GROMACS .gro file of N, CA and C in nm:
model
  465
    1UNK      N    1  14.388   8.841   9.777
    1UNK     CA    2  14.322   8.734   9.849
    1UNK      C    3  14.188   8.705   9.782
    2UNK      N    4  14.154   8.579   9.771
    2UNK     CA    5  14.032   8.539   9.703
    2UNK      C    6  13.908   8.595   9.771
    3UNK      N    7  13.810   8.624   9.690
    3UNK     CA    8  13.683   8.675   9.740
    3UNK      C    9  13.623   8.579   9.843
    4UNK      N   10  13.633   8.449   9.818
    4UNK     CA   11  13.577   8.348   9.908
    4UNK      C   12  13.637   8.362  10.048
    5UNK      N   13  13.768   8.380  10.056
    5UNK     CA   14  13.834   8.394  10.187
    5UNK      C   15  13.782   8.518  10.259
    6UNK      N   16  13.768   8.627  10.188
    6UNK     CA   17  13.717   8.751  10.249
    6UNK      C   18  13.574   8.733  10.299
    7UNK      N   19  13.493   8.660  10.224
    7UNK     CA   20  13.354   8.638  10.265
    7UNK      C   21  13.347   8.545  10.387
    8UNK      N   22  13.432   8.443  10.390
    8UNK     CA   23  13.437   8.355  10.507
    8UNK      C   24  13.479   8.438  10.630
    9UNK      N   25  13.577   8.524  10.613
    9UNK     CA   26  13.625   8.608  10.723
    9UNK      C   27  13.513   8.695  10.780
   10UNK      N   28  13.423   8.741  10.695
   10UNK     CA   29  13.311   8.822  10.743
   10UNK      C   30  13.220   8.744  10.836
   11UNK      N   31  13.213   8.613  10.819
   11UNK     CA   32  13.126   8.529  10.902
   11UNK      C   33  13.187   8.494  11.037
   12UNK      N   34  13.318   8.512  11.052
   12UNK     CA   35  13.383   8.481  11.179
   12UNK      C   36  13.352   8.595  11.277
   13UNK      N   37  13.295   8.562  11.392
   13UNK     CA   38  13.262   8.666  11.489
   13UNK      C   39  13.387   8.737  11.542
   14UNK      N   40  13.370   8.864  11.574
   14UNK     CA   41  13.480   8.945  11.629
   14UNK      C   42  13.518   8.899  11.769
   15UNK      N   43  13.642   8.926  11.804
   15UNK     CA   44  13.696   8.901  11.938
   15UNK      C   45  13.686   8.755  11.980
   16UNK      N   46  13.703   8.665  11.883
   16UNK     CA   47  13.698   8.523  11.912
   16UNK      C   48  13.837   8.461  11.897
   17UNK      N   49  13.849   8.338  11.943
   17UNK     CA   50  13.970   8.259  11.923
   17UNK      C   51  13.932   8.146  11.829
   18UNK      N   52  14.002   8.137  11.715
   18UNK     CA   53  13.961   8.053  11.603
   18UNK      C   54  14.057   7.936  11.582
   19UNK      N   55  14.000   7.819  11.555
   19UNK     CA   56  14.076   7.705  11.504
   19UNK      C   57  14.030   7.683  11.361
   20UNK      N   58  14.121   7.702  11.267
   20UNK     CA   59  14.092   7.683  11.125
   20UNK      C   60  14.135   7.541  11.087
   21UNK      N   61  14.038   7.453  11.076
   21UNK     CA   62  14.065   7.312  11.049
   21UNK      C   63  14.081   7.292  10.898
   22UNK      N   64  14.197   7.243  10.859
   22UNK     CA   65  14.230   7.231  10.717
   22UNK      C   66  14.274   7.366  10.663
   23UNK      N   67  14.360   7.432  10.738
   23UNK     CA   68  14.399   7.571  10.711
   23UNK      C   69  14.467   7.592  10.576
   24UNK      N   70  14.535   7.489  10.527
   24UNK     CA   71  14.606   7.496  10.400
   24UNK      C   72  14.713   7.605  10.403
   25UNK      N   73  14.686   7.720  10.347
   25UNK     CA   74  14.784   7.829  10.334
   25UNK      C   75  14.773   7.934  10.445
   26UNK      N   76  14.672   7.923  10.529
   26UNK     CA   77  14.645   8.015  10.642
   26UNK      C   78  14.602   8.154  10.598
   27UNK      N   79  14.557   8.171  10.476
   27UNK     CA   80  14.513   8.303  10.429
   27UNK      C   81  14.395   8.357  10.511
   28UNK      N   82  14.304   8.269  10.550
   28UNK     CA   83  14.190   8.314  10.630
   28UNK      C   84  14.238   8.369  10.764
   29UNK      N   85  14.323   8.294  10.830
   29UNK     CA   86  14.376   8.338  10.961
   29UNK      C   87  14.454   8.468  10.946
   30UNK      N   88  14.535   8.476  10.844
   30UNK     CA   89  14.613   8.598  10.821
   30UNK      C   90  14.520   8.718  10.803
   31UNK      N   91  14.415   8.701  10.723
   31UNK     CA   92  14.317   8.807  10.702
   31UNK      C   93  14.256   8.849  10.836
   32UNK      N   94  14.216   8.752  10.916
   32UNK     CA   95  14.150   8.781  11.044
   32UNK      C   96  14.244   8.848  11.144
   33UNK      N   97  14.369   8.806  11.146
   33UNK     CA   98  14.465   8.865  11.241
   33UNK      C   99  14.510   9.004  11.198
   34UNK      N  100  14.537   9.023  11.071
   34UNK     CA  101  14.579   9.154  11.023
   34UNK      C  102  14.470   9.259  11.046
   35UNK      N  103  14.345   9.218  11.028
   35UNK     CA  104  14.233   9.310  11.048
   35UNK      C  105  14.199   9.328  11.197
   36UNK      N  106  14.269   9.251  11.282
   36UNK     CA  107  14.248   9.255  11.427
   36UNK      C  108  14.105   9.215  11.465
   37UNK      N  109  14.044   9.134  11.383
   37UNK     CA  110  13.908   9.088  11.410
   37UNK      C  111  13.904   8.983  11.520
   38UNK      N  112  14.008   8.897  11.522
   38UNK     CA  113  14.009   8.789  11.621
   38UNK      C  114  14.124   8.808  11.719
   39UNK      N  115  14.116   8.737  11.832
   39UNK     CA  116  14.216   8.751  11.937
   39UNK      C  117  14.337   8.660  11.916
   40UNK      N  118  14.314   8.541  11.863
   40UNK     CA  119  14.420   8.442  11.848
   40UNK      C  120  14.369   8.335  11.751
   41UNK      N  121  14.462   8.261  11.689
   41UNK     CA  122  14.421   8.157  11.594
   41UNK      C  123  14.509   8.033  11.604
   42UNK      N  124  14.449   7.922  11.569
   42UNK     CA  125  14.518   7.794  11.556
   42UNK      C  126  14.501   7.748  11.412
   43UNK      N  127  14.611   7.727  11.343
   43UNK     CA  128  14.611   7.680  11.205
   43UNK      C  129  14.633   7.529  11.210
   44UNK      N  130  14.531   7.453  11.173
   44UNK     CA  131  14.536   7.307  11.185
   44UNK      C  132  14.530   7.245  11.046
   45UNK      N  133  14.624   7.153  11.019
   45UNK     CA  134  14.618   7.077  10.895
   45UNK      C  135  14.685   6.943  10.921
   46UNK      N  136  14.647   6.841  10.842
   46UNK     CA  137  14.705   6.709  10.863
   46UNK      C  138  14.816   6.677  10.764
   47UNK      N  139  14.850   6.773  10.679
   47UNK     CA  140  14.955   6.750  10.579
   47UNK      C  141  15.071   6.845  10.601
   48UNK      N  142  15.192   6.793  10.588
   48UNK     CA  143  15.312   6.872  10.612
   48UNK      C  144  15.327   6.987  10.513
   49UNK      N  145  15.303   6.963  10.385
   49UNK     CA  146  15.318   7.068  10.283
   49UNK      C  147  15.233   7.190  10.312
   50UNK      N  148  15.101   7.171  10.329
   50UNK     CA  149  15.017   7.286  10.362
   50UNK      C  150  15.057   7.354  10.493
   51UNK      N  151  15.098   7.276  10.591
   51UNK     CA  152  15.140   7.337  10.718
   51UNK      C  153  15.265   7.422  10.700
   52UNK      N  154  15.358   7.375  10.618
   52UNK     CA  155  15.477   7.457  10.589
   52UNK      C  156  15.438   7.586  10.518
   53UNK      N  157  15.343   7.575  10.422
   53UNK     CA  158  15.294   7.696  10.355
   53UNK      C  159  15.231   7.791  10.455
   54UNK      N  160  15.148   7.737  10.544
   54UNK     CA  161  15.083   7.820  10.646
   54UNK      C  162  15.186   7.889  10.734
   55UNK      N  163  15.284   7.813  10.782
   55UNK     CA  164  15.387   7.869  10.870
   55UNK      C  165  15.466   7.978  10.798
   56UNK      N  166  15.505   7.953  10.674
   56UNK     CA  167  15.579   8.054  10.597
   56UNK      C  168  15.497   8.181  10.578
   57UNK      N  169  15.369   8.165  10.547
   57UNK     CA  170  15.283   8.282  10.529
   57UNK      C  171  15.263   8.359  10.659
   58UNK      N  172  15.247   8.287  10.768
   58UNK     CA  173  15.230   8.351  10.899
   58UNK      C  174  15.357   8.428  10.936
   59UNK      N  175  15.472   8.368  10.909
   59UNK     CA  176  15.600   8.437  10.937
   59UNK      C  177  15.617   8.559  10.848
   60UNK      N  178  15.575   8.548  10.723
   60UNK     CA  179  15.586   8.659  10.628
   60UNK      C  180  15.515   8.784  10.682
   61UNK      N  181  15.403   8.763  10.749
   61UNK     CA  182  15.327   8.875  10.804
   61UNK      C  183  15.358   8.901  10.952
   62UNK      N  184  15.460   8.829  11.003
   62UNK     CA  185  15.505   8.846  11.142
   62UNK      C  186  15.391   8.827  11.242
   63UNK      N  187  15.317   8.718  11.225
   63UNK     CA  188  15.201   8.690  11.310
   63UNK      C  189  15.223   8.569  11.402
   64UNK      N  190  15.348   8.525  11.415
   64UNK     CA  191  15.377   8.404  11.493
   64UNK      C  192  15.329   8.412  11.637
   65UNK      N  193  15.331   8.531  11.696
   65UNK     CA  194  15.290   8.543  11.836
   65UNK      C  195  15.138   8.549  11.853
   66UNK      N  196  15.065   8.547  11.741
   66UNK     CA  197  14.919   8.553  11.746
   66UNK      C  198  14.854   8.426  11.692
   67UNK      N  199  14.939   8.328  11.656
   67UNK     CA  200  14.887   8.208  11.590
   67UNK      C  201  14.977   8.088  11.619
   68UNK      N  202  14.915   7.974  11.641
   68UNK     CA  203  14.989   7.850  11.660
   68UNK      C  204  14.956   7.756  11.544
   69UNK      N  205  15.058   7.695  11.485
   69UNK     CA  206  15.041   7.601  11.374
   69UNK      C  207  15.054   7.460  11.430
   70UNK      N  208  14.953   7.376  11.403
   70UNK     CA  209  14.949   7.242  11.461
   70UNK      C  210  14.921   7.139  11.352
   71UNK      N  211  15.001   7.031  11.351
   71UNK     CA  212  14.973   6.920  11.259
   71UNK      C  213  14.878   6.824  11.330
   72UNK      N  214  14.758   6.811  11.274
   72UNK     CA  215  14.659   6.722  11.334
   72UNK      C  216  14.553   6.690  11.229
   73UNK      N  217  14.486   6.579  11.252
   73UNK     CA  218  14.376   6.539  11.165
   73UNK      C  219  14.246   6.584  11.230
   74UNK      N  220  14.183   6.683  11.170
   74UNK     CA  221  14.056   6.734  11.223
   74UNK      C  222  14.072   6.795  11.360
   75UNK      N  223  13.992   6.747  11.454
   75UNK     CA  224  13.997   6.797  11.591
   75UNK      C  225  14.083   6.710  11.681
   76UNK      N  226  14.164   6.623  11.622
   76UNK     CA  227  14.250   6.534  11.700
   76UNK      C  228  14.376   6.606  11.745
   77UNK      N  229  14.357   6.712  11.821
   77UNK     CA  230  14.466   6.784  11.883
   77UNK      C  231  14.415   6.835  12.016
   78UNK      N  232  14.504   6.882  12.098
   78UNK     CA  233  14.465   6.930  12.229
   78UNK      C  234  14.394   7.064  12.215
   79UNK      N  235  14.260   7.059  12.210
   79UNK     CA  236  14.182   7.181  12.196
   79UNK      C  237  14.192   7.257  12.328
   80UNK      N  238  14.237   7.379  12.317
   80UNK     CA  239  14.251   7.462  12.436
   80UNK      C  240  14.117   7.525  12.470
   81UNK      N  241  14.097   7.546  12.596
   81UNK     CA  242  13.971   7.599  12.647
   81UNK      C  243  13.929   7.729  12.579
   82UNK      N  244  14.026   7.809  12.537
   82UNK     CA  245  13.992   7.940  12.484
   82UNK      C  246  13.942   7.940  12.340
   83UNK      N  247  13.949   7.828  12.270
   83UNK     CA  248  13.896   7.822  12.133
   83UNK      C  249  13.743   7.822  12.143
   84UNK      N  250  13.681   7.922  12.079
   84UNK     CA  251  13.535   7.925  12.081
   84UNK      C  252  13.474   7.926  11.941
   85UNK      N  253  13.559   7.926  11.837
   85UNK     CA  254  13.511   7.927  11.699
   85UNK      C  255  13.591   7.828  11.615
   86UNK      N  256  13.519   7.742  11.545
   86UNK     CA  257  13.581   7.649  11.452
   86UNK      C  258  13.547   7.691  11.310
   87UNK      N  259  13.644   7.678  11.219
   87UNK     CA  260  13.620   7.703  11.078
   87UNK      C  261  13.656   7.577  11.000
   88UNK      N  262  13.561   7.533  10.919
   88UNK     CA  263  13.582   7.421  10.827
   88UNK      C  264  13.556   7.476  10.688
   89UNK      N  265  13.661   7.512  10.615
   89UNK     CA  266  13.645   7.571  10.482
   89UNK      C  267  13.717   7.485  10.378
   90UNK      N  268  13.645   7.455  10.272
   90UNK     CA  269  13.704   7.379  10.163
   90UNK      C  270  13.708   7.230  10.186
   91UNK      N  271  13.627   7.181  10.278
   91UNK     CA  272  13.625   7.039  10.309
   91UNK      C  273  13.492   6.977  10.270
   92UNK      N  274  13.491   6.846  10.255
   92UNK     CA  275  13.367   6.774  10.227
   92UNK      C  276  13.285   6.757  10.354
   93UNK      N  277  13.154   6.760  10.339
   93UNK     CA  278  13.065   6.755  10.454
   93UNK      C  279  13.076   6.628  10.537
   94UNK      N  280  13.085   6.513  10.472
   94UNK     CA  281  13.093   6.388  10.546
   94UNK      C  282  13.222   6.381  10.626
   95UNK      N  283  13.328   6.437  10.573
   95UNK     CA  284  13.456   6.444  10.645
   95UNK      C  285  13.442   6.533  10.769
   96UNK      N  286  13.376   6.646  10.755
   96UNK     CA  287  13.355   6.737  10.868
   96UNK      C  288  13.272   6.669  10.976
   97UNK      N  289  13.164   6.602  10.935
   97UNK     CA  290  13.081   6.531  11.032
   97UNK      C  291  13.162   6.427  11.108
   98UNK      N  292  13.245   6.352  11.036
   98UNK     CA  293  13.329   6.250  11.099
   98UNK      C  294  13.426   6.314  11.199
   99UNK      N  295  13.489   6.425  11.159
   99UNK     CA  296  13.584   6.493  11.249
   99UNK      C  297  13.516   6.537  11.378
  100UNK      N  298  13.398   6.594  11.365
  100UNK     CA  299  13.326   6.641  11.484
  100UNK      C  300  13.275   6.524  11.565
  101UNK      N  301  13.217   6.424  11.498
  101UNK     CA  302  13.159   6.309  11.567
  101UNK      C  303  13.262   6.235  11.652
  102UNK      N  304  13.385   6.228  11.602
  102UNK     CA  305  13.492   6.159  11.676
  102UNK      C  306  13.542   6.241  11.795
  103UNK      N  307  13.503   6.368  11.802
  103UNK     CA  308  13.556   6.457  11.906
  103UNK      C  309  13.449   6.547  11.967
  104UNK      N  310  13.329   6.495  11.986
  104UNK     CA  311  13.217   6.577  12.037
  104UNK      C  312  13.251   6.645  12.169
  105UNK      N  313  13.328   6.578  12.252
  105UNK     CA  314  13.361   6.635  12.384
  105UNK      C  315  13.440   6.765  12.370
  106UNK      N  316  13.506   6.784  12.259
  106UNK     CA  317  13.586   6.905  12.239
  106UNK      C  318  13.502   7.025  12.197
  107UNK      N  319  13.372   7.006  12.184
  107UNK     CA  320  13.284   7.116  12.146
  107UNK      C  321  13.234   7.195  12.268
  108UNK      N  322  13.279   7.156  12.385
  108UNK     CA  323  13.228   7.216  12.510
  108UNK      C  324  13.230   7.369  12.510
  109UNK      N  325  13.337   7.431  12.462
  109UNK     CA  326  13.350   7.577  12.465
  109UNK      C  327  13.320   7.642  12.329
  110UNK      N  328  13.284   7.562  12.231
  110UNK     CA  329  13.261   7.615  12.096
  110UNK      C  330  13.125   7.684  12.089
  111UNK      N  331  13.128   7.809  12.050
  111UNK     CA  332  13.004   7.886  12.036
  111UNK      C  333  12.965   7.904  11.890
  112UNK      N  334  13.065   7.900  11.801
  112UNK     CA  335  13.041   7.925  11.659
  112UNK      C  336  13.116   7.824  11.573
  113UNK      N  337  13.052   7.784  11.464
  113UNK     CA  338  13.117   7.702  11.363
  113UNK      C  339  13.088   7.768  11.229
  114UNK      N  340  13.193   7.799  11.155
  114UNK     CA  341  13.180   7.861  11.023
  114UNK      C  342  13.219   7.756  10.920
  115UNK      N  343  13.132   7.738  10.819
  115UNK     CA  344  13.157   7.636  10.720
  115UNK      C  345  13.154   7.688  10.577
  116UNK      N  346  13.236   7.628  10.497
  116UNK     CA  347  13.237   7.641  10.352
  116UNK      C  348  13.252   7.498  10.301
  117UNK      N  349  13.140   7.426  10.304
  117UNK     CA  350  13.139   7.283  10.274
  117UNK      C  351  13.122   7.263  10.124
  118UNK      N  352  13.206   7.179  10.066
  118UNK     CA  353  13.203   7.160   9.922
  118UNK      C  354  13.115   7.045   9.875
  119UNK      N  355  13.074   6.958   9.964
  119UNK     CA  356  12.980   6.851   9.933
  119UNK      C  357  12.900   6.819  10.059
  120UNK      N  358  12.775   6.785  10.042
  120UNK     CA  359  12.690   6.739  10.153
  120UNK      C  360  12.670   6.844  10.262
  121UNK      N  361  12.657   6.971  10.222
  121UNK     CA  362  12.640   7.076  10.323
  121UNK      C  363  12.507   7.063  10.398
  122UNK      N  364  12.403   7.007  10.334
  122UNK     CA  365  12.275   6.989  10.404
  122UNK      C  366  12.289   6.885  10.515
  123UNK      N  367  12.373   6.785  10.494
  123UNK     CA  368  12.397   6.685  10.599
  123UNK      C  369  12.471   6.747  10.717
  124UNK      N  370  12.563   6.839  10.689
  124UNK     CA  371  12.635   6.908  10.796
  124UNK      C  372  12.537   6.992  10.877
  125UNK      N  373  12.449   7.061  10.808
  125UNK     CA  374  12.348   7.144  10.876
  125UNK      C  375  12.263   7.058  10.970
  126UNK      N  376  12.212   6.948  10.918
  126UNK     CA  377  12.129   6.856  11.000
  126UNK      C  378  12.208   6.806  11.121
  127UNK      N  379  12.332   6.767  11.098
  127UNK     CA  380  12.414   6.713  11.206
  127UNK      C  381  12.441   6.820  11.312
  128UNK      N  382  12.481   6.939  11.271
  128UNK     CA  383  12.511   7.045  11.368
  128UNK      C  384  12.386   7.083  11.447
  129UNK      N  385  12.270   7.077  11.385
  129UNK     CA  386  12.147   7.108  11.458
  129UNK      C  387  12.121   7.007  11.569
  130UNK      N  388  12.159   6.879  11.547
  130UNK     CA  389  12.143   6.779  11.653
  130UNK      C  390  12.235   6.807  11.771
  131UNK      N  391  12.340   6.885  11.746
  131UNK     CA  392  12.435   6.921  11.853
  131UNK      C  393  12.402   7.056  11.916
  132UNK      N  394  12.293   7.117  11.874
  132UNK     CA  395  12.250   7.243  11.933
  132UNK      C  396  12.295   7.368  11.860
  133UNK      N  397  12.354   7.353  11.742
  133UNK     CA  398  12.396   7.469  11.663
  133UNK      C  399  12.286   7.504  11.563
  134UNK      N  400  12.259   7.631  11.550
  134UNK     CA  401  12.159   7.681  11.456
  134UNK      C  402  12.225   7.774  11.355
  135UNK      N  403  12.169   7.781  11.235
  135UNK     CA  404  12.220   7.873  11.134
  135UNK      C  405  12.196   8.015  11.183
  136UNK      N  406  12.304   8.093  11.194
  136UNK     CA  407  12.295   8.233  11.234
  136UNK      C  408  12.296   8.322  11.110
  137UNK      N  409  12.382   8.285  11.015
  137UNK     CA  410  12.398   8.362  10.891
  137UNK      C  411  12.439   8.266  10.781
  138UNK      N  412  12.387   8.288  10.661
  138UNK     CA  413  12.436   8.211  10.548
  138UNK      C  414  12.434   8.299  10.424
  139UNK      N  415  12.534   8.279  10.340
  139UNK     CA  416  12.542   8.355  10.216
  139UNK      C  417  12.589   8.263  10.104
  140UNK      N  418  12.545   8.294   9.985
  140UNK     CA  419  12.591   8.225   9.866
  140UNK      C  420  12.673   8.323   9.785
  141UNK      N  421  12.790   8.279   9.742
  141UNK     CA  422  12.878   8.367   9.664
  141UNK      C  423  12.928   8.293   9.540
  142UNK      N  424  12.976   8.371   9.447
  142UNK     CA  425  13.046   8.319   9.329
  142UNK      C  426  13.188   8.372   9.337
  143UNK      N  427  13.286   8.281   9.328
  143UNK     CA  428  13.427   8.320   9.328
  143UNK      C  429  13.496   8.239   9.220
  144UNK      N  430  13.558   8.308   9.127
  144UNK     CA  431  13.625   8.241   9.015
  144UNK      C  432  13.529   8.146   8.942
  145UNK      N  433  13.408   8.196   8.919
  145UNK     CA  434  13.305   8.125   8.843
  145UNK      C  435  13.254   7.998   8.911
  146UNK      N  436  13.278   7.987   9.040
  146UNK     CA  437  13.233   7.870   9.115
  146UNK      C  438  13.146   7.917   9.231
  147UNK      N  439  13.037   7.846   9.257
  147UNK     CA  440  12.945   7.883   9.364
  147UNK      C  441  12.983   7.820   9.497
  148UNK      N  442  12.963   7.897   9.605
  148UNK     CA  443  12.992   7.851   9.740
  148UNK      C  444  12.878   7.891   9.834
  149UNK      N  445  12.848   7.802   9.928
  149UNK     CA  446  12.747   7.830  10.030
  149UNK      C  447  12.821   7.839  10.165
  150UNK      N  448  12.825   7.957  10.222
  150UNK     CA  449  12.897   7.983  10.346
  150UNK      C  450  12.798   8.000  10.460
  151UNK      N  451  12.828   7.939  10.575
  151UNK     CA  452  12.734   7.942  10.686
  151UNK      C  453  12.807   7.965  10.819
  152UNK      N  454  12.744   8.050  10.903
  152UNK     CA  455  12.790   8.061  11.042
  152UNK      C  456  12.679   8.000  11.129
  153UNK      N  457  12.719   7.901  11.207
  153UNK     CA  458  12.630   7.838  11.304
  153UNK      C  459  12.663   7.894  11.442
  154UNK      N  460  12.562   7.907  11.525
  154UNK     CA  461  12.583   7.955  11.661
  154UNK      C  462  12.509   7.864  11.758
  155UNK      N  463  12.564   7.854  11.879
  155UNK     CA  464  12.502   7.771  11.982
  155UNK      C  465  12.416   7.858  12.070
   0.00000   0.00000   0.00000
C-alpha cells in the first residue's frame, strides 16, 4: 500500500464512521477497517470502473459487512446520520469546495474532514474555516517522488 494512503489513514480519527469521497480503489478504507481503526465506512465514487475496483477489493478482504459502496457525485447521496468523518483524497480543491458548497446541510454531524488536495489546498482551508472547521493536524510527505500536503480539520 502506498505511503500516502498510510499517512492519510493516520489522520483519520479512531472509532469514527468514514465517507471516502472519490474512493477509487478503496485502499484507504480497507486499511482503516483491517486495522480496526474505524467503525464503518462508505466508499463513494461517481465512476463505475473505480466503484467496481473498490467493491472487488472490499470483497477480497471480506469487508462487505463493514462498508457500503455507493455511486454518487461528491456528497450527492443520502448521508446517514452516523457519518462523522469525510475524506477527500486525490481531488482538486475547487471540486471539493463545490461538492461541499452544494451540500452544506449534510455537514450537520461531520466532526472531521481529512484532505489530500492536489490543487488549491489553501482555498479549501479558507473555505472550511468559514464553515467552522479548523486545522487540527497537517503533514507534508513525499510519496513516489511527489509531494503531498495532508490535513485533518476538526469542528
